[in-house]
Amino acid sequence: MSVTNYPNLTTEAGLLENPLYVFALESEATHEFADVNPLFVGIGKLNAMYNLMKRIHEEKPSIIINLGSAGSTSHKRGEVVCCTGFVQRDMDVTALGFEKYQTPFSIHKPILEYGISIDNLPHGICGTGDSFVMDHNTEDYNVIDMEAYPLALTAKQENIPFLCLKYISDGADGTAATDWPEMVKLAGSALKKTITSIL
């Protein structure tokens, strides 16, 4: 089964032996994660996959923990959501008969199900794409970011446990461009508090 439920991550032997904390930007982590040598992959799918693969090649982590900000129309601003489903929201080859979000000829279904589920957190399906969304209008996914899908895919293909927690910074709506720069400043402390509570 691709989605795993660990009631307490510290009880899983070796899981936290060599964790890798992955953010897109330093502004999402702030000083809260300075003690864990986080990896900042940059914005977008290509940057995310390249920089994660580079770090895995240097030193294979025991778990990949993706933390960052995201938009949502169904989760409240300031909430931390655990994502175990991922789609490439900008992948659309339906004109050639493929399902929406499906990469042609890929073995993976449109929704990539992978990761660790945390019971006491709200759950989400993360739509990843190379655009900042201000007009979210689909129920296919309820969390919107720009990096999580390739991080989850890489973790799955490398057989590394994956935990994805997203701090909801904006509503992926008309005010997202003004909400995100302010709300992202609060992400680090909220994510650290959440991580501390489950570790």
PDB file of C-alpha atoms in Angstrom:
ATOM      1  CA  MET A   1       0.000   0.000   0.000  1.00  0.00           C
ATOM      2  CA  SER A   2       1.414   3.375  -0.994  1.00  0.00           C
ATOM      3  CA  VAL A   3      -0.059   5.404   1.873  1.00  0.00           C
ATOM      4  CA  THR A   4       1.192   4.429   5.317  1.00  0.00           C
ATOM      5  CA  ASN A   5      -0.234   5.420   8.671  1.00  0.00           C
ATOM      6  CA  TYR A   6       2.320   5.780  11.459  1.00  0.00           C
ATOM      7  CA  PRO A   7       0.604   6.734  14.745  1.00  0.00           C
ATOM      8  CA  ASN A   8       3.994   7.797  16.108  1.00  0.00           C
ATOM      9  CA  LEU A   9       6.937   8.341  13.795  1.00  0.00           C
ATOM     10  CA  THR A  10       9.477   7.919  16.595  1.00  0.00           C
ATOM     11  CA  THR A  11       8.409   4.297  17.097  1.00  0.00           C
ATOM     12  CA  GLU A  12       9.392   3.297  13.564  1.00  0.00           C
ATOM     13  CA  ALA A  13      12.932   1.901  13.731  1.00  0.00           C
ATOM     14  CA  GLY A  14      15.387   3.941  11.699  1.00  0.00           C
ATOM     15  CA  LEU A  15      12.771   6.227  10.173  1.00  0.00           C
ATOM     16  CA  LEU A  16      14.246   9.383  11.702  1.00  0.00           C
ATOM     17  CA  GLU A  17      17.860   8.235  11.569  1.00  0.00           C
ATOM     18  CA  ASN A  18      18.748  10.573   8.701  1.00  0.00           C
ATOM     19  CA  PRO A  19      15.736  12.786   7.886  1.00  0.00           C
ATOM     20  CA  LEU A  20      15.813  15.293   5.043  1.00  0.00           C
ATOM     21  CA  TYR A  21      13.655  18.382   5.469  1.00  0.00           C
ATOM     22  CA  VAL A  22      12.751  19.856   2.080  1.00  0.00           C
ATOM     23  CA  PHE A  23      11.382  23.346   1.454  1.00  0.00           C
ATOM     24  CA  ALA A  24      11.009  25.375  -1.710  1.00  0.00           C
ATOM     25  CA  LEU A  25      12.178  28.615  -0.076  1.00  0.00           C
ATOM     26  CA  GLU A  26      14.040  29.750   3.029  1.00  0.00           C
ATOM     27  CA  SER A  27      11.116  32.069   3.837  1.00  0.00           C
ATOM     28  CA  GLU A  28       8.943  28.986   4.478  1.00  0.00           C
ATOM     29  CA  ALA A  29      11.380  27.628   7.055  1.00  0.00           C
ATOM     30  CA  THR A  30      12.801  30.784   8.693  1.00  0.00           C
ATOM     31  CA  HIS A  31      15.043  30.170  11.706  1.00  0.00           C
ATOM     32  CA  GLU A  32      12.748  27.404  12.967  1.00  0.00           C
ATOM     33  CA  PHE A  33      14.543  24.682  10.993  1.00  0.00           C
ATOM     34  CA  ALA A  34      18.106  25.995  11.069  1.00  0.00           C
ATOM     35  CA  ASP A  35      19.189  23.057  13.237  1.00  0.00           C
ATOM     36  CA  VAL A  36      18.222  20.340  10.717  1.00  0.00           C
ATOM     37  CA  ASN A  37      20.226  21.455   7.655  1.00  0.00           C
ATOM     38  CA  PRO A  38      17.177  21.787   5.393  1.00  0.00           C
ATOM     39  CA  LEU A  39      17.285  21.496   1.610  1.00  0.00           C
ATOM     40  CA  PHE A  40      15.849  24.459  -0.307  1.00  0.00           C
ATOM     41  CA  VAL A  41      14.995  23.242  -3.798  1.00  0.00           C
ATOM     42  CA  GLY A  42      13.678  26.468  -5.314  1.00  0.00           C
ATOM     43  CA  ILE A  43      10.432  27.159  -7.146  1.00  0.00           C
ATOM     44  CA  GLY A  44       8.843  24.774  -9.619  1.00  0.00           C
ATOM     45  CA  LYS A  45       8.821  21.113 -10.569  1.00  0.00           C
ATOM     46  CA  LEU A  46      12.176  20.941 -12.368  1.00  0.00           C
ATOM     47  CA  ASN A  47      14.087  22.659  -9.572  1.00  0.00           C
ATOM     48  CA  ALA A  48      12.399  20.433  -7.008  1.00  0.00           C
ATOM     49  CA  MET A  49      13.257  17.160  -8.730  1.00  0.00           C
ATOM     50  CA  TYR A  50      16.811  18.131  -9.710  1.00  0.00           C
ATOM     51  CA  ASN A  51      17.846  19.363  -6.275  1.00  0.00           C
ATOM     52  CA  LEU A  52      16.221  16.480  -4.415  1.00  0.00           C
ATOM     53  CA  MET A  53      17.876  13.898  -6.687  1.00  0.00           C
ATOM     54  CA  LYS A  54      21.221  15.619  -6.207  1.00  0.00           C
ATOM     55  CA  ARG A  55      20.897  15.362  -2.409  1.00  0.00           C
ATOM     56  CA  ILE A  56      19.724  11.729  -2.567  1.00  0.00           C
ATOM     57  CA  HIS A  57      22.765  10.907  -4.700  1.00  0.00           C
ATOM     58  CA  GLU A  58      25.042  12.519  -2.102  1.00  0.00           C
ATOM     59  CA  GLU A  59      23.390  10.926   0.909  1.00  0.00           C
ATOM     60  CA  LYS A  60      20.246   8.794   0.835  1.00  0.00           C
ATOM     61  CA  PRO A  61      17.909  10.015   3.601  1.00  0.00           C
ATOM     62  CA  SER A  62      15.861   7.714   5.817  1.00  0.00           C
ATOM     63  CA  ILE A  63      12.770   9.881   5.219  1.00  0.00           C
ATOM     64  CA  ILE A  64      11.937  12.926   3.089  1.00  0.00           C
ATOM     65  CA  ILE A  65       9.840  15.514   4.924  1.00  0.00           C
ATOM     66  CA  ASN A  66       8.422  18.125   2.549  1.00  0.00           C
ATOM     67  CA  LEU A  67       7.256  21.247   4.344  1.00  0.00           C
ATOM     68  CA  GLY A  68       6.006  24.460   2.807  1.00  0.00           C
ATOM     69  CA  SER A  69       3.200  26.815   1.955  1.00  0.00           C
ATOM     70  CA  ALA A  70       0.232  26.149  -0.306  1.00  0.00           C
ATOM     71  CA  GLY A  71      -3.079  27.582  -1.400  1.00  0.00           C
ATOM     72  CA  SER A  72      -6.489  26.039  -0.787  1.00  0.00           C
ATOM     73  CA  THR A  73     -10.144  26.886  -1.247  1.00  0.00           C
ATOM     74  CA  SER A  74     -11.334  24.192   1.178  1.00  0.00           C
ATOM     75  CA  HIS A  75      -8.788  24.362   4.013  1.00  0.00           C
ATOM     76  CA  LYS A  76      -8.496  27.411   6.250  1.00  0.00           C
ATOM     77  CA  ARG A  77      -5.580  29.832   6.121  1.00  0.00           C
ATOM     78  CA  GLY A  78      -3.111  28.945   8.860  1.00  0.00           C
ATOM     79  CA  GLU A  79      -4.057  25.259   8.843  1.00  0.00           C
ATOM     80  CA  VAL A  80      -1.430  22.540   8.344  1.00  0.00           C
ATOM     81  CA  VAL A  81      -2.588  19.808   5.960  1.00  0.00           C
ATOM     82  CA  CYS A  82      -1.066  16.350   5.448  1.00  0.00           C
ATOM     83  CA  CYS A  83      -0.976  15.425   1.751  1.00  0.00           C
ATOM     84  CA  THR A  84      -0.772  11.819   0.557  1.00  0.00           C
ATOM     85  CA  GLY A  85      -2.272  12.295  -2.908  1.00  0.00           C
ATOM     86  CA  PHE A  86      -0.536  14.306  -5.648  1.00  0.00           C
ATOM     87  CA  VAL A  87      -1.432  15.355  -9.197  1.00  0.00           C
ATOM     88  CA  GLN A  88       0.340  17.314 -11.897  1.00  0.00           C
ATOM     89  CA  ARG A  89      -2.332  19.944 -12.341  1.00  0.00           C
ATOM     90  CA  ASP A  90      -0.710  21.313 -15.511  1.00  0.00           C
ATOM     91  CA  MET A  91      -0.466  17.918 -17.234  1.00  0.00           C
ATOM     92  CA  ASP A  92      -3.308  17.702 -19.753  1.00  0.00           C
ATOM     93  CA  VAL A  93      -3.018  15.340 -22.731  1.00  0.00           C
ATOM     94  CA  THR A  94      -6.724  14.550 -22.915  1.00  0.00           C
ATOM     95  CA  ALA A  95      -6.694  15.500 -26.603  1.00  0.00           C
ATOM     96  CA  LEU A  96      -4.773  12.278 -27.260  1.00  0.00           C
ATOM     97  CA  GLY A  97      -7.119  10.142 -25.170  1.00  0.00           C
ATOM     98  CA  PHE A  98      -5.260  10.138 -21.866  1.00  0.00           C
ATOM     99  CA  GLU A  99      -6.885  10.910 -18.523  1.00  0.00           C
ATOM    100  CA  LYS A 100      -6.504  14.433 -17.237  1.00  0.00           C
ATOM    101  CA  TYR A 101      -3.307  14.787 -15.142  1.00  0.00           C
ATOM    102  CA  GLN A 102      -1.957  11.497 -16.533  1.00  0.00           C
ATOM    103  CA  THR A 103       1.567  11.536 -17.952  1.00  0.00           C
ATOM    104  CA  PRO A 104       1.372   9.665 -21.267  1.00  0.00           C
ATOM    105  CA  PHE A 105       2.697   6.097 -21.114  1.00  0.00           C
ATOM    106  CA  SER A 106       3.549   6.439 -17.437  1.00  0.00           C
ATOM    107  CA  ILE A 107       2.873   3.542 -15.049  1.00  0.00           C
ATOM    108  CA  HIS A 108       1.540   6.032 -12.501  1.00  0.00           C
ATOM    109  CA  LYS A 109      -2.129   6.921 -12.277  1.00  0.00           C
ATOM    110  CA  PRO A 110      -3.246  10.569 -12.495  1.00  0.00           C
ATOM    111  CA  ILE A 111      -3.358  10.736  -8.685  1.00  0.00           C
ATOM    112  CA  LEU A 112      -0.053   9.592  -7.218  1.00  0.00           C
ATOM    113  CA  GLU A 113      -0.824   8.092  -3.814  1.00  0.00           C
ATOM    114  CA  TYR A 114       2.257   7.981  -1.656  1.00  0.00           C
ATOM    115  CA  GLY A 115       3.333   9.128   1.769  1.00  0.00           C
ATOM    116  CA  ILE A 116       2.735   9.019   5.477  1.00  0.00           C
ATOM    117  CA  SER A 117      -0.724   9.835   6.794  1.00  0.00           C
ATOM    118  CA  ILE A 118      -1.034  11.599  10.151  1.00  0.00           C
ATOM    119  CA  ASP A 119      -4.372  10.866  11.845  1.00  0.00           C
ATOM    120  CA  ASN A 120      -4.898  14.121  13.735  1.00  0.00           C
ATOM    121  CA  LEU A 121      -4.216  16.386  10.761  1.00  0.00           C
ATOM    122  CA  PRO A 122      -6.582  17.318   7.924  1.00  0.00           C
ATOM    123  CA  HIS A 123      -5.771  15.453   4.724  1.00  0.00           C
ATOM    124  CA  GLY A 124      -5.432  16.781   1.223  1.00  0.00           C
ATOM    125  CA  ILE A 125      -4.711  16.005  -2.410  1.00  0.00           C
ATOM    126  CA  CYS A 126      -2.027  18.369  -3.658  1.00  0.00           C
ATOM    127  CA  GLY A 127      -2.157  19.743  -7.179  1.00  0.00           C
ATOM    128  CA  THR A 128       1.356  20.711  -8.307  1.00  0.00           C
ATOM    129  CA  GLY A 129       2.103  22.886 -11.304  1.00  0.00           C
ATOM    130  CA  ASP A 130       4.383  25.607 -12.598  1.00  0.00           C
ATOM    131  CA  SER A 131       1.982  28.464 -12.003  1.00  0.00           C
ATOM    132  CA  PHE A 132       0.806  30.556  -9.061  1.00  0.00           C
ATOM    133  CA  VAL A 133      -2.945  29.924  -8.847  1.00  0.00           C
ATOM    134  CA  MET A 134      -5.399  32.772  -8.237  1.00  0.00           C
ATOM    135  CA  ASP A 135      -8.543  31.178  -9.703  1.00  0.00           C
ATOM    136  CA  HIS A 136      -8.779  27.624  -8.330  1.00  0.00           C
ATOM    137  CA  ASN A 137     -12.018  26.111  -9.643  1.00  0.00           C
ATOM    138  CA  THR A 138     -11.819  22.316  -9.472  1.00  0.00           C
ATOM    139  CA  GLU A 139     -12.556  19.722  -6.815  1.00  0.00           C
ATOM    140  CA  ASP A 140      -9.984  17.290  -8.247  1.00  0.00           C
ATOM    141  CA  TYR A 141      -7.472  18.500  -5.638  1.00  0.00           C
ATOM    142  CA  ASN A 142      -7.803  20.797  -2.626  1.00  0.00           C
ATOM    143  CA  VAL A 143      -4.229  21.932  -1.948  1.00  0.00           C
ATOM    144  CA  ILE A 144      -2.212  23.856  -4.548  1.00  0.00           C
ATOM    145  CA  ASP A 145       1.574  24.146  -4.713  1.00  0.00           C
ATOM    146  CA  MET A 146       4.478  24.133  -7.180  1.00  0.00           C
ATOM    147  CA  GLU A 147       6.846  21.384  -5.935  1.00  0.00           C
ATOM    148  CA  ALA A 148       5.236  18.460  -4.064  1.00  0.00           C
ATOM    149  CA  TYR A 149       4.415  16.106  -6.968  1.00  0.00           C
ATOM    150  CA  PRO A 150       7.993  15.553  -8.196  1.00  0.00           C
ATOM    151  CA  LEU A 151       9.210  15.276  -4.596  1.00  0.00           C
ATOM    152  CA  ALA A 152       6.633  12.561  -3.870  1.00  0.00           C
ATOM    153  CA  LEU A 153       7.342  10.794  -7.164  1.00  0.00           C
ATOM    154  CA  THR A 154      11.085  10.792  -6.542  1.00  0.00           C
ATOM    155  CA  ALA A 155      10.622   9.498  -2.995  1.00  0.00           C
ATOM    156  CA  LYS A 156       8.359   6.713  -4.268  1.00  0.00           C
ATOM    157  CA  GLN A 157      10.718   5.683  -7.048  1.00  0.00           C
ATOM    158  CA  GLU A 158      13.684   5.709  -4.652  1.00  0.00           C
ATOM    159  CA  ASN A 159      11.672   3.781  -2.049  1.00  0.00           C
ATOM    160  CA  ILE A 160      12.134   6.467   0.613  1.00  0.00           C
ATOM    161  CA  PRO A 161       9.321   7.202   3.118  1.00  0.00           C
ATOM    162  CA  PHE A 162       7.702  10.578   2.428  1.00  0.00           C
ATOM    163  CA  LEU A 163       5.830  13.013   4.668  1.00  0.00           C
ATOM    164  CA  CYS A 164       4.249  16.118   3.139  1.00  0.00           C
ATOM    165  CA  LEU A 165       2.841  18.876   5.342  1.00  0.00           C
ATOM    166  CA  LYS A 166       1.546  22.095   3.806  1.00  0.00           C
ATOM    167  CA  TYR A 167       0.761  25.328   5.623  1.00  0.00           C
ATOM    168  CA  ILE A 168      -2.228  27.012   3.972  1.00  0.00           C
ATOM    169  CA  SER A 169      -1.118  30.534   3.175  1.00  0.00           C
ATOM    170  CA  ASP A 170      -3.830  31.712   0.799  1.00  0.00           C
ATOM    171  CA  GLY A 171      -7.130  30.816  -0.814  1.00  0.00           C
ATOM    172  CA  ALA A 172      -5.769  30.295  -4.351  1.00  0.00           C
ATOM    173  CA  ASP A 173      -8.124  33.109  -5.285  1.00  0.00           C
ATOM    174  CA  GLY A 174      -8.067  36.756  -6.276  1.00  0.00           C
ATOM    175  CA  THR A 175      -6.250  37.835  -3.107  1.00  0.00           C
ATOM    176  CA  ALA A 176      -3.606  35.084  -3.157  1.00  0.00           C
ATOM    177  CA  ALA A 177      -0.861  37.364  -4.496  1.00  0.00           C
ATOM    178  CA  THR A 178      -1.248  39.719  -1.538  1.00  0.00           C
ATOM    179  CA  ASP A 179      -2.031  37.049   1.091  1.00  0.00           C
ATOM    180  CA  TRP A 180       0.904  34.726   0.385  1.00  0.00           C
ATOM    181  CA  PRO A 181       3.794  37.162   1.028  1.00  0.00           C
ATOM    182  CA  GLU A 182       2.400  37.947   4.481  1.00  0.00           C
ATOM    183  CA  MET A 183       1.115  34.512   5.509  1.00  0.00           C
ATOM    184  CA  VAL A 184       4.275  32.684   4.419  1.00  0.00           C
ATOM    185  CA  LYS A 185       6.114  34.460   7.240  1.00  0.00           C
ATOM    186  CA  LEU A 186       4.043  32.393   9.693  1.00  0.00           C
ATOM    187  CA  ALA A 187       4.631  29.048   7.991  1.00  0.00           C
ATOM    188  CA  GLY A 188       7.887  28.138   9.700  1.00  0.00           C
ATOM    189  CA  SER A 189       6.590  28.381  13.257  1.00  0.00           C
ATOM    190  CA  ALA A 190       3.336  26.569  12.436  1.00  0.00           C
ATOM    191  CA  LEU A 191       5.149  23.750  10.655  1.00  0.00           C
ATOM    192  CA  LYS A 192       7.720  23.404  13.450  1.00  0.00           C
ATOM    193  CA  LYS A 193       4.947  23.166  16.032  1.00  0.00           C
ATOM    194  CA  THR A 194       3.218  20.478  13.967  1.00  0.00           C
ATOM    195  CA  ILE A 195       6.398  18.478  13.377  1.00  0.00           C
ATOM    196  CA  THR A 196       7.255  18.620  17.069  1.00  0.00           C
ATOM    197  CA  SER A 197       3.816  17.302  17.991  1.00  0.00           C
ATOM    198  CA  ILE A 198       4.103  14.214  15.768  1.00  0.00           C
ATOM    199  CA  LEU A 199       7.742  13.414  16.477  1.00  0.00           C
TER     200      LEU A 199
END
